[in-house]
Amino acid sequence: MRQRLAFALGYLRNPRHVGAIAPASRALAQAILDEVLRSDARVLIEVGAGTGGITNALMLAKDRHDRFVVFERDPGFARLLNARFPELEVLNRCASLVDQLPLDALAPVTVVSSLPLLSMPKLEVQKCVTAMLSLLAHRPGSRLIQYTYAAPHLRPFANIPYGWRWRRVTSIWANLPPATVWSLEQTPRGTSIVH
Ligand SMILES: C[S@@+](CC[C@H](N)C(=O)[O-])C[C@H]1O[C@@H](n2cnc3c(N)ncnc32)[C@H](O)[C@@H]1O
């Protein structure tokens, strides 16, 4: 209840950056956790964690990772996340800085993004997408898991690097609004690339 109220207030403060009127549902958080568990990456990064609807599910995967870092640009949400998950590294920073995070070279990462790419200012979307792609590009085995509120056939963004593809994971109709989960991952050798 506290999270729902905090989320609604966050939405009123900044509707374009929050992008939804309710935090992620349990069904959406579970679908994302299931996807995270498919990977062996040792670093988990969540960008745009809001009030922690997905973070809470990802805590079940924390022990499988050496590091779990959260980026959240809204100071109120970042404070709430710090209080709710004191054992987490919560950074009150824009996701466009995600590629500046000091990490072992080549260490595969899983990035989970709740960034509302459809409603955020275009320039900010461009900077965040560039930073996420530059983080993943030189780290074989890395993935970006992104959910969107767009029609289920619409990929989160175009112009992905050569050798990568979007895979549609699932649509969660019971979420408010309904959401589709996508995974950006390297194309298996010999498979054609779908942009
Ligand atoms: C759809 S909400 C996330 C909801 C979250 N999954 C939950 O259950 O509470 C999007 C979040 O992205 C954050 N955000 C938007 N732009 C951002 C940026 N450039 N960097 C980091 N966080 C950002 C917003 O502040 C908001 O908390």
PDB file of C-alpha atoms and ligand atoms in Angstrom:
ATOM      1  CA  MET A   1       0.000   0.000   0.000  1.00  0.00           C
ATOM      2  CA  ARG A   2       2.824   2.361   0.970  1.00  0.00           C
ATOM      3  CA  GLN A   3       4.578   1.597  -2.320  1.00  0.00           C
ATOM      4  CA  ARG A   4       1.387   2.195  -4.325  1.00  0.00           C
ATOM      5  CA  LEU A   5       0.895   5.603  -2.718  1.00  0.00           C
ATOM      6  CA  ALA A   6       4.554   6.545  -3.197  1.00  0.00           C
ATOM      7  CA  PHE A   7       4.306   5.443  -6.828  1.00  0.00           C
ATOM      8  CA  ALA A   8       1.143   7.487  -7.471  1.00  0.00           C
ATOM      9  CA  LEU A   9       2.812  10.565  -5.926  1.00  0.00           C
ATOM     10  CA  GLY A  10       5.902   9.945  -8.071  1.00  0.00           C
ATOM     11  CA  TYR A  11       3.681   9.769 -11.139  1.00  0.00           C
ATOM     12  CA  LEU A  12       2.064  13.099 -10.238  1.00  0.00           C
ATOM     13  CA  ARG A  13       5.535  14.642  -9.737  1.00  0.00           C
ATOM     14  CA  ASN A  14       6.843  13.441 -13.078  1.00  0.00           C
ATOM     15  CA  PRO A  15       4.407  11.536 -15.341  1.00  0.00           C
ATOM     16  CA  ARG A  16       6.730  11.345 -18.376  1.00  0.00           C
ATOM     17  CA  HIS A  17       9.527   9.736 -16.406  1.00  0.00           C
ATOM     18  CA  VAL A  18       7.372   7.381 -14.371  1.00  0.00           C
ATOM     19  CA  GLY A  19       5.276   6.334 -17.360  1.00  0.00           C
ATOM     20  CA  ALA A  20       2.656   4.209 -15.545  1.00  0.00           C
ATOM     21  CA  ILE A  21       0.058   4.746 -12.863  1.00  0.00           C
ATOM     22  CA  ALA A  22       0.868   1.617 -10.850  1.00  0.00           C
ATOM     23  CA  PRO A  23       4.029  -0.269  -9.875  1.00  0.00           C
ATOM     24  CA  ALA A  24       4.866  -3.533 -11.634  1.00  0.00           C
ATOM     25  CA  SER A  25       2.481  -6.398 -10.802  1.00  0.00           C
ATOM     26  CA  ARG A  26       3.701  -9.618  -9.191  1.00  0.00           C
ATOM     27  CA  ALA A  27       3.082 -11.450 -12.470  1.00  0.00           C
ATOM     28  CA  LEU A  28       5.324  -9.035 -14.370  1.00  0.00           C
ATOM     29  CA  ALA A  29       8.019  -9.170 -11.675  1.00  0.00           C
ATOM     30  CA  GLN A  30       7.917 -12.995 -11.722  1.00  0.00           C
ATOM     31  CA  ALA A  31       8.236 -13.111 -15.539  1.00  0.00           C
ATOM     32  CA  ILE A  32      11.309 -10.884 -15.323  1.00  0.00           C
ATOM     33  CA  LEU A  33      12.827 -12.923 -12.487  1.00  0.00           C
ATOM     34  CA  ASP A  34      12.339 -16.120 -14.535  1.00  0.00           C
ATOM     35  CA  GLU A  35      14.179 -14.492 -17.437  1.00  0.00           C
ATOM     36  CA  VAL A  36      17.028 -13.287 -15.211  1.00  0.00           C
ATOM     37  CA  LEU A  37      17.459 -16.813 -13.867  1.00  0.00           C
ATOM     38  CA  ARG A  38      18.057 -18.120 -17.407  1.00  0.00           C
ATOM     39  CA  SER A  39      21.412 -16.328 -17.512  1.00  0.00           C
ATOM     40  CA  ASP A  40      24.745 -17.063 -15.832  1.00  0.00           C
ATOM     41  CA  ALA A  41      25.801 -13.392 -15.667  1.00  0.00           C
ATOM     42  CA  ARG A  42      27.359 -12.500 -12.305  1.00  0.00           C
ATOM     43  CA  VAL A  43      26.366  -8.810 -12.408  1.00  0.00           C
ATOM     44  CA  LEU A  44      22.735  -7.682 -12.244  1.00  0.00           C
ATOM     45  CA  ILE A  45      21.778  -4.053 -12.893  1.00  0.00           C
ATOM     46  CA  GLU A  46      18.271  -2.649 -12.681  1.00  0.00           C
ATOM     47  CA  VAL A  47      17.542   0.758 -14.196  1.00  0.00           C
ATOM     48  CA  GLY A  48      14.418   2.750 -13.335  1.00  0.00           C
ATOM     49  CA  ALA A  49      13.491   0.699 -10.279  1.00  0.00           C
ATOM     50  CA  GLY A  50      10.710   3.030  -9.057  1.00  0.00           C
ATOM     51  CA  THR A  51       9.300   1.771  -5.776  1.00  0.00           C
ATOM     52  CA  GLY A  52      10.927  -1.647  -6.173  1.00  0.00           C
ATOM     53  CA  GLY A  53       8.137  -3.878  -7.523  1.00  0.00           C
ATOM     54  CA  ILE A  54      10.610  -5.738  -9.716  1.00  0.00           C
ATOM     55  CA  THR A  55      13.581  -5.236  -7.390  1.00  0.00           C
ATOM     56  CA  ASN A  56      11.699  -7.165  -4.719  1.00  0.00           C
ATOM     57  CA  ALA A  57      11.380 -10.209  -7.005  1.00  0.00           C
ATOM     58  CA  LEU A  58      14.997  -9.859  -8.179  1.00  0.00           C
ATOM     59  CA  MET A  59      16.159 -10.107  -4.550  1.00  0.00           C
ATOM     60  CA  LEU A  60      15.486 -13.856  -4.926  1.00  0.00           C
ATOM     61  CA  ALA A  61      18.265 -13.917  -7.538  1.00  0.00           C
ATOM     62  CA  LYS A  62      20.675 -11.726  -5.551  1.00  0.00           C
ATOM     63  CA  ASP A  63      22.805 -14.604  -4.234  1.00  0.00           C
ATOM     64  CA  ARG A  64      23.431 -15.824  -7.769  1.00  0.00           C
ATOM     65  CA  HIS A  65      25.168 -12.537  -8.541  1.00  0.00           C
ATOM     66  CA  ASP A  66      28.385 -10.961  -7.252  1.00  0.00           C
ATOM     67  CA  ARG A  67      26.821  -7.529  -7.593  1.00  0.00           C
ATOM     68  CA  PHE A  68      23.281  -6.149  -7.836  1.00  0.00           C
ATOM     69  CA  VAL A  69      23.173  -2.405  -8.560  1.00  0.00           C
ATOM     70  CA  VAL A  70      20.075  -0.239  -8.979  1.00  0.00           C
ATOM     71  CA  PHE A  71      19.860   3.071 -10.876  1.00  0.00           C
ATOM     72  CA  GLU A  72      16.921   5.377 -10.124  1.00  0.00           C
ATOM     73  CA  ARG A  73      16.882   9.056 -11.133  1.00  0.00           C
ATOM     74  CA  ASP A  74      14.032  10.177  -8.846  1.00  0.00           C
ATOM     75  CA  PRO A  75      15.487  11.119  -5.410  1.00  0.00           C
ATOM     76  CA  GLY A  76      12.247  10.206  -3.573  1.00  0.00           C
ATOM     77  CA  PHE A  77      12.135   6.732  -5.145  1.00  0.00           C
ATOM     78  CA  ALA A  78      15.887   6.272  -4.547  1.00  0.00           C
ATOM     79  CA  ARG A  79      15.419   7.040  -0.821  1.00  0.00           C
ATOM     80  CA  LEU A  80      12.510   4.610  -0.641  1.00  0.00           C
ATOM     81  CA  LEU A  81      14.578   1.887  -2.372  1.00  0.00           C
ATOM     82  CA  ASN A  82      17.477   2.467   0.039  1.00  0.00           C
ATOM     83  CA  ALA A  83      15.146   2.096   3.014  1.00  0.00           C
ATOM     84  CA  ARG A  84      13.364  -0.949   1.556  1.00  0.00           C
ATOM     85  CA  PHE A  85      16.515  -2.781   0.404  1.00  0.00           C
ATOM     86  CA  PRO A  86      19.379  -1.637   2.705  1.00  0.00           C
ATOM     87  CA  GLU A  87      21.649  -4.426   1.400  1.00  0.00           C
ATOM     88  CA  LEU A  88      21.441  -3.141  -2.196  1.00  0.00           C
ATOM     89  CA  GLU A  89      23.650  -0.641  -4.029  1.00  0.00           C
ATOM     90  CA  VAL A  90      21.072   2.020  -4.944  1.00  0.00           C
ATOM     91  CA  LEU A  91      22.426   4.885  -7.065  1.00  0.00           C
ATOM     92  CA  ASN A  92      20.337   8.024  -7.453  1.00  0.00           C
ATOM     93  CA  ARG A  93      21.612   8.477 -11.004  1.00  0.00           C
ATOM     94  CA  CYS A  94      20.376   8.645 -14.561  1.00  0.00           C
ATOM     95  CA  ALA A  95      20.583   5.362 -16.473  1.00  0.00           C
ATOM     96  CA  SER A  96      22.630   7.192 -19.119  1.00  0.00           C
ATOM     97  CA  LEU A  97      25.563   6.727 -16.707  1.00  0.00           C
ATOM     98  CA  VAL A  98      25.192   2.955 -16.508  1.00  0.00           C
ATOM     99  CA  ASP A  99      28.207   2.347 -18.754  1.00  0.00           C
ATOM    100  CA  GLN A 100      30.408   4.336 -16.315  1.00  0.00           C
ATOM    101  CA  LEU A 101      29.949   1.749 -13.580  1.00  0.00           C
ATOM    102  CA  PRO A 102      33.357   0.251 -12.733  1.00  0.00           C
ATOM    103  CA  LEU A 103      33.051  -3.471 -13.534  1.00  0.00           C
ATOM    104  CA  ASP A 104      35.470  -6.259 -14.419  1.00  0.00           C
ATOM    105  CA  ALA A 105      36.296  -6.087 -18.124  1.00  0.00           C
ATOM    106  CA  LEU A 106      34.260  -8.589 -20.156  1.00  0.00           C
ATOM    107  CA  ALA A 107      32.152  -9.673 -17.142  1.00  0.00           C
ATOM    108  CA  PRO A 108      28.693 -10.518 -18.557  1.00  0.00           C
ATOM    109  CA  VAL A 109      25.877  -8.407 -17.146  1.00  0.00           C
ATOM    110  CA  THR A 110      22.117  -8.674 -17.091  1.00  0.00           C
ATOM    111  CA  VAL A 111      20.402  -5.284 -17.275  1.00  0.00           C
ATOM    112  CA  VAL A 112      16.727  -5.133 -16.311  1.00  0.00           C
ATOM    113  CA  SER A 113      15.096  -1.944 -17.515  1.00  0.00           C
ATOM    114  CA  SER A 114      11.764  -0.456 -16.466  1.00  0.00           C
ATOM    115  CA  LEU A 115      12.592   2.802 -18.251  1.00  0.00           C
ATOM    116  CA  PRO A 116       9.399   4.152 -19.854  1.00  0.00           C
ATOM    117  CA  LEU A 117      11.011   4.645 -23.271  1.00  0.00           C
ATOM    118  CA  LEU A 118       7.733   5.721 -24.908  1.00  0.00           C
ATOM    119  CA  SER A 119       7.064   8.656 -22.610  1.00  0.00           C
ATOM    120  CA  MET A 120      10.576   9.832 -21.618  1.00  0.00           C
ATOM    121  CA  PRO A 121      12.104  12.821 -23.461  1.00  0.00           C
ATOM    122  CA  LYS A 122      13.638  11.566 -26.745  1.00  0.00           C
ATOM    123  CA  LEU A 123      17.160  12.839 -26.039  1.00  0.00           C
ATOM    124  CA  GLU A 124      17.216  11.101 -22.668  1.00  0.00           C
ATOM    125  CA  VAL A 125      15.994   7.859 -24.267  1.00  0.00           C
ATOM    126  CA  GLN A 126      18.815   8.115 -26.792  1.00  0.00           C
ATOM    127  CA  LYS A 127      21.441   8.655 -24.070  1.00  0.00           C
ATOM    128  CA  CYS A 128      20.123   5.814 -21.893  1.00  0.00           C
ATOM    129  CA  VAL A 129      19.873   3.355 -24.803  1.00  0.00           C
ATOM    130  CA  THR A 130      23.385   4.277 -26.001  1.00  0.00           C
ATOM    131  CA  ALA A 131      24.796   3.731 -22.513  1.00  0.00           C
ATOM    132  CA  MET A 132      23.025   0.379 -22.054  1.00  0.00           C
ATOM    133  CA  LEU A 133      24.184  -0.855 -25.475  1.00  0.00           C
ATOM    134  CA  SER A 134      27.753   0.278 -24.859  1.00  0.00           C
ATOM    135  CA  LEU A 135      27.751  -1.604 -21.531  1.00  0.00           C
ATOM    136  CA  LEU A 136      26.515  -4.820 -23.175  1.00  0.00           C
ATOM    137  CA  ALA A 137      28.420  -4.629 -26.458  1.00  0.00           C
ATOM    138  CA  HIS A 138      31.819  -5.891 -25.304  1.00  0.00           C
ATOM    139  CA  ARG A 139      30.550  -8.373 -22.778  1.00  0.00           C
ATOM    140  CA  PRO A 140      29.630 -11.690 -24.396  1.00  0.00           C
ATOM    141  CA  GLY A 141      26.731 -13.396 -22.641  1.00  0.00           C
ATOM    142  CA  SER A 142      25.163 -10.098 -21.533  1.00  0.00           C
ATOM    143  CA  ARG A 143      21.467  -9.285 -21.945  1.00  0.00           C
ATOM    144  CA  LEU A 144      19.002  -6.438 -21.634  1.00  0.00           C
ATOM    145  CA  ILE A 145      15.555  -7.335 -20.344  1.00  0.00           C
ATOM    146  CA  GLN A 146      13.163  -4.486 -21.108  1.00  0.00           C
ATOM    147  CA  TYR A 147       9.409  -4.337 -20.710  1.00  0.00           C
ATOM    148  CA  THR A 148       7.135  -1.999 -22.618  1.00  0.00           C
ATOM    149  CA  TYR A 149       3.511  -0.912 -22.543  1.00  0.00           C
ATOM    150  CA  ALA A 150       3.387  -0.708 -26.336  1.00  0.00           C
ATOM    151  CA  ALA A 151       1.558  -3.182 -28.596  1.00  0.00           C
ATOM    152  CA  PRO A 152       3.073  -6.646 -28.065  1.00  0.00           C
ATOM    153  CA  HIS A 153       4.621  -6.852 -31.541  1.00  0.00           C
ATOM    154  CA  LEU A 154       6.538  -3.558 -31.174  1.00  0.00           C
ATOM    155  CA  ARG A 155      10.163  -3.970 -30.133  1.00  0.00           C
ATOM    156  CA  PRO A 156      11.386  -1.587 -27.416  1.00  0.00           C
ATOM    157  CA  PHE A 157      13.797   0.249 -29.760  1.00  0.00           C
ATOM    158  CA  ALA A 158      15.411  -0.131 -33.176  1.00  0.00           C
ATOM    159  CA  ASN A 159      19.031   0.256 -34.319  1.00  0.00           C
ATOM    160  CA  ILE A 160      20.434  -2.528 -32.232  1.00  0.00           C
ATOM    161  CA  PRO A 161      24.027  -3.628 -32.864  1.00  0.00           C
ATOM    162  CA  TYR A 162      24.852  -6.172 -35.549  1.00  0.00           C
ATOM    163  CA  GLY A 163      24.719  -9.691 -34.107  1.00  0.00           C
ATOM    164  CA  TRP A 164      22.003  -8.902 -31.546  1.00  0.00           C
ATOM    165  CA  ARG A 165      18.268  -9.576 -31.713  1.00  0.00           C
ATOM    166  CA  TRP A 166      15.094  -8.957 -29.732  1.00  0.00           C
ATOM    167  CA  ARG A 167      13.264 -11.995 -28.387  1.00  0.00           C
ATOM    168  CA  ARG A 168       9.720 -11.519 -27.125  1.00  0.00           C
ATOM    169  CA  VAL A 169       9.476 -13.291 -23.781  1.00  0.00           C
ATOM    170  CA  THR A 170       5.836 -12.887 -22.770  1.00  0.00           C
ATOM    171  CA  SER A 171       2.960 -10.440 -22.412  1.00  0.00           C
ATOM    172  CA  ILE A 172       1.403  -9.856 -19.009  1.00  0.00           C
ATOM    173  CA  TRP A 173      -2.181  -8.780 -19.609  1.00  0.00           C
ATOM    174  CA  ALA A 174      -2.996  -8.530 -15.905  1.00  0.00           C
ATOM    175  CA  ASN A 175      -0.437  -5.740 -15.428  1.00  0.00           C
ATOM    176  CA  LEU A 176      -1.644  -2.119 -15.330  1.00  0.00           C
ATOM    177  CA  PRO A 177      -1.134  -1.256 -18.150  1.00  0.00           C
ATOM    178  CA  PRO A 178      -0.542  -4.616 -19.898  1.00  0.00           C
ATOM    179  CA  ALA A 179       3.184  -5.116 -20.470  1.00  0.00           C
ATOM    180  CA  THR A 180       5.362  -7.107 -22.845  1.00  0.00           C
ATOM    181  CA  VAL A 181       8.762  -8.382 -21.736  1.00  0.00           C
ATOM    182  CA  TRP A 182      11.593  -8.445 -24.290  1.00  0.00           C
ATOM    183  CA  SER A 183      15.141  -9.757 -24.131  1.00  0.00           C
ATOM    184  CA  LEU A 184      17.921  -8.212 -26.217  1.00  0.00           C
ATOM    185  CA  GLU A 185      20.561 -10.870 -26.681  1.00  0.00           C
ATOM    186  CA  GLN A 186      23.282 -12.008 -29.021  1.00  0.00           C
ATOM    187  CA  THR A 187      22.106 -13.935 -32.068  1.00  0.00           C
ATOM    188  CA  PRO A 188      23.071 -17.599 -31.856  1.00  0.00           C
ATOM    189  CA  ARG A 189      25.718 -18.272 -34.540  1.00  0.00           C
ATOM    190  CA  GLY A 190      24.222 -18.996 -37.922  1.00  0.00           C
ATOM    191  CA  THR A 191      20.779 -17.564 -37.118  1.00  0.00           C
ATOM    192  CA  SER A 192      19.363 -14.617 -39.045  1.00  0.00           C
ATOM    193  CA  ILE A 193      18.997 -11.308 -37.237  1.00  0.00           C
ATOM    194  CA  VAL A 194      15.548  -9.792 -36.661  1.00  0.00           C
ATOM    195  CA  HIS A 195      15.582  -6.043 -35.965  1.00  0.00           C
TER     196      HIS A 195
HETATM  197  C1  LIG B   1       7.584   2.402 -14.926  1.00  0.00           C
HETATM  198  S1  LIG B   1       8.453   3.150 -13.591  1.00  0.00           S
HETATM  199  C2  LIG B   1       9.186   1.745 -12.796  1.00  0.00           C
HETATM  200  C3  LIG B   1       8.254   0.962 -11.995  1.00  0.00           C
HETATM  201  C4  LIG B   1       8.931  -0.051 -11.121  1.00  0.00           C
HETATM  202  N1  LIG B   1       9.247  -1.245 -11.870  1.00  0.00           N
HETATM  203  C5  LIG B   1       8.035  -0.376  -9.930  1.00  0.00           C
HETATM  204  O1  LIG B   1       7.484  -1.476  -9.868  1.00  0.00           O
HETATM  205  O2  LIG B   1       7.893   0.492  -9.054  1.00  0.00           O
HETATM  206  C6  LIG B   1       9.852   3.885 -14.378  1.00  0.00           C
HETATM  207  C7  LIG B   1      10.935   4.359 -13.442  1.00  0.00           C
HETATM  208  O3  LIG B   1      12.050   4.792 -14.230  1.00  0.00           O
HETATM  209  C8  LIG B   1      12.638   5.906 -13.590  1.00  0.00           C
HETATM  210  N2  LIG B   1      13.409   6.643 -14.599  1.00  0.00           N
HETATM  211  C9  LIG B   1      12.933   7.370 -15.642  1.00  0.00           C
HETATM  212  N3  LIG B   1      13.942   7.874 -16.358  1.00  0.00           N
HETATM  213  C10 LIG B   1      15.093   7.434 -15.774  1.00  0.00           C
HETATM  214  C11 LIG B   1      16.476   7.600 -16.069  1.00  0.00           C
HETATM  215  N4  LIG B   1      16.880   8.330 -17.107  1.00  0.00           N
HETATM  216  N5  LIG B   1      17.388   7.005 -15.268  1.00  0.00           N
HETATM  217  C12 LIG B   1      16.993   6.246 -14.190  1.00  0.00           C
HETATM  218  N6  LIG B   1      15.698   6.074 -13.857  1.00  0.00           N
HETATM  219  C13 LIG B   1      14.753   6.646 -14.638  1.00  0.00           C
HETATM  220  C14 LIG B   1      11.443   6.683 -13.046  1.00  0.00           C
HETATM  221  O4  LIG B   1      11.817   7.584 -12.030  1.00  0.00           O
HETATM  222  C15 LIG B   1      10.560   5.541 -12.571  1.00  0.00           C
HETATM  223  O5  LIG B   1      10.852   5.228 -11.240  1.00  0.00           O
END
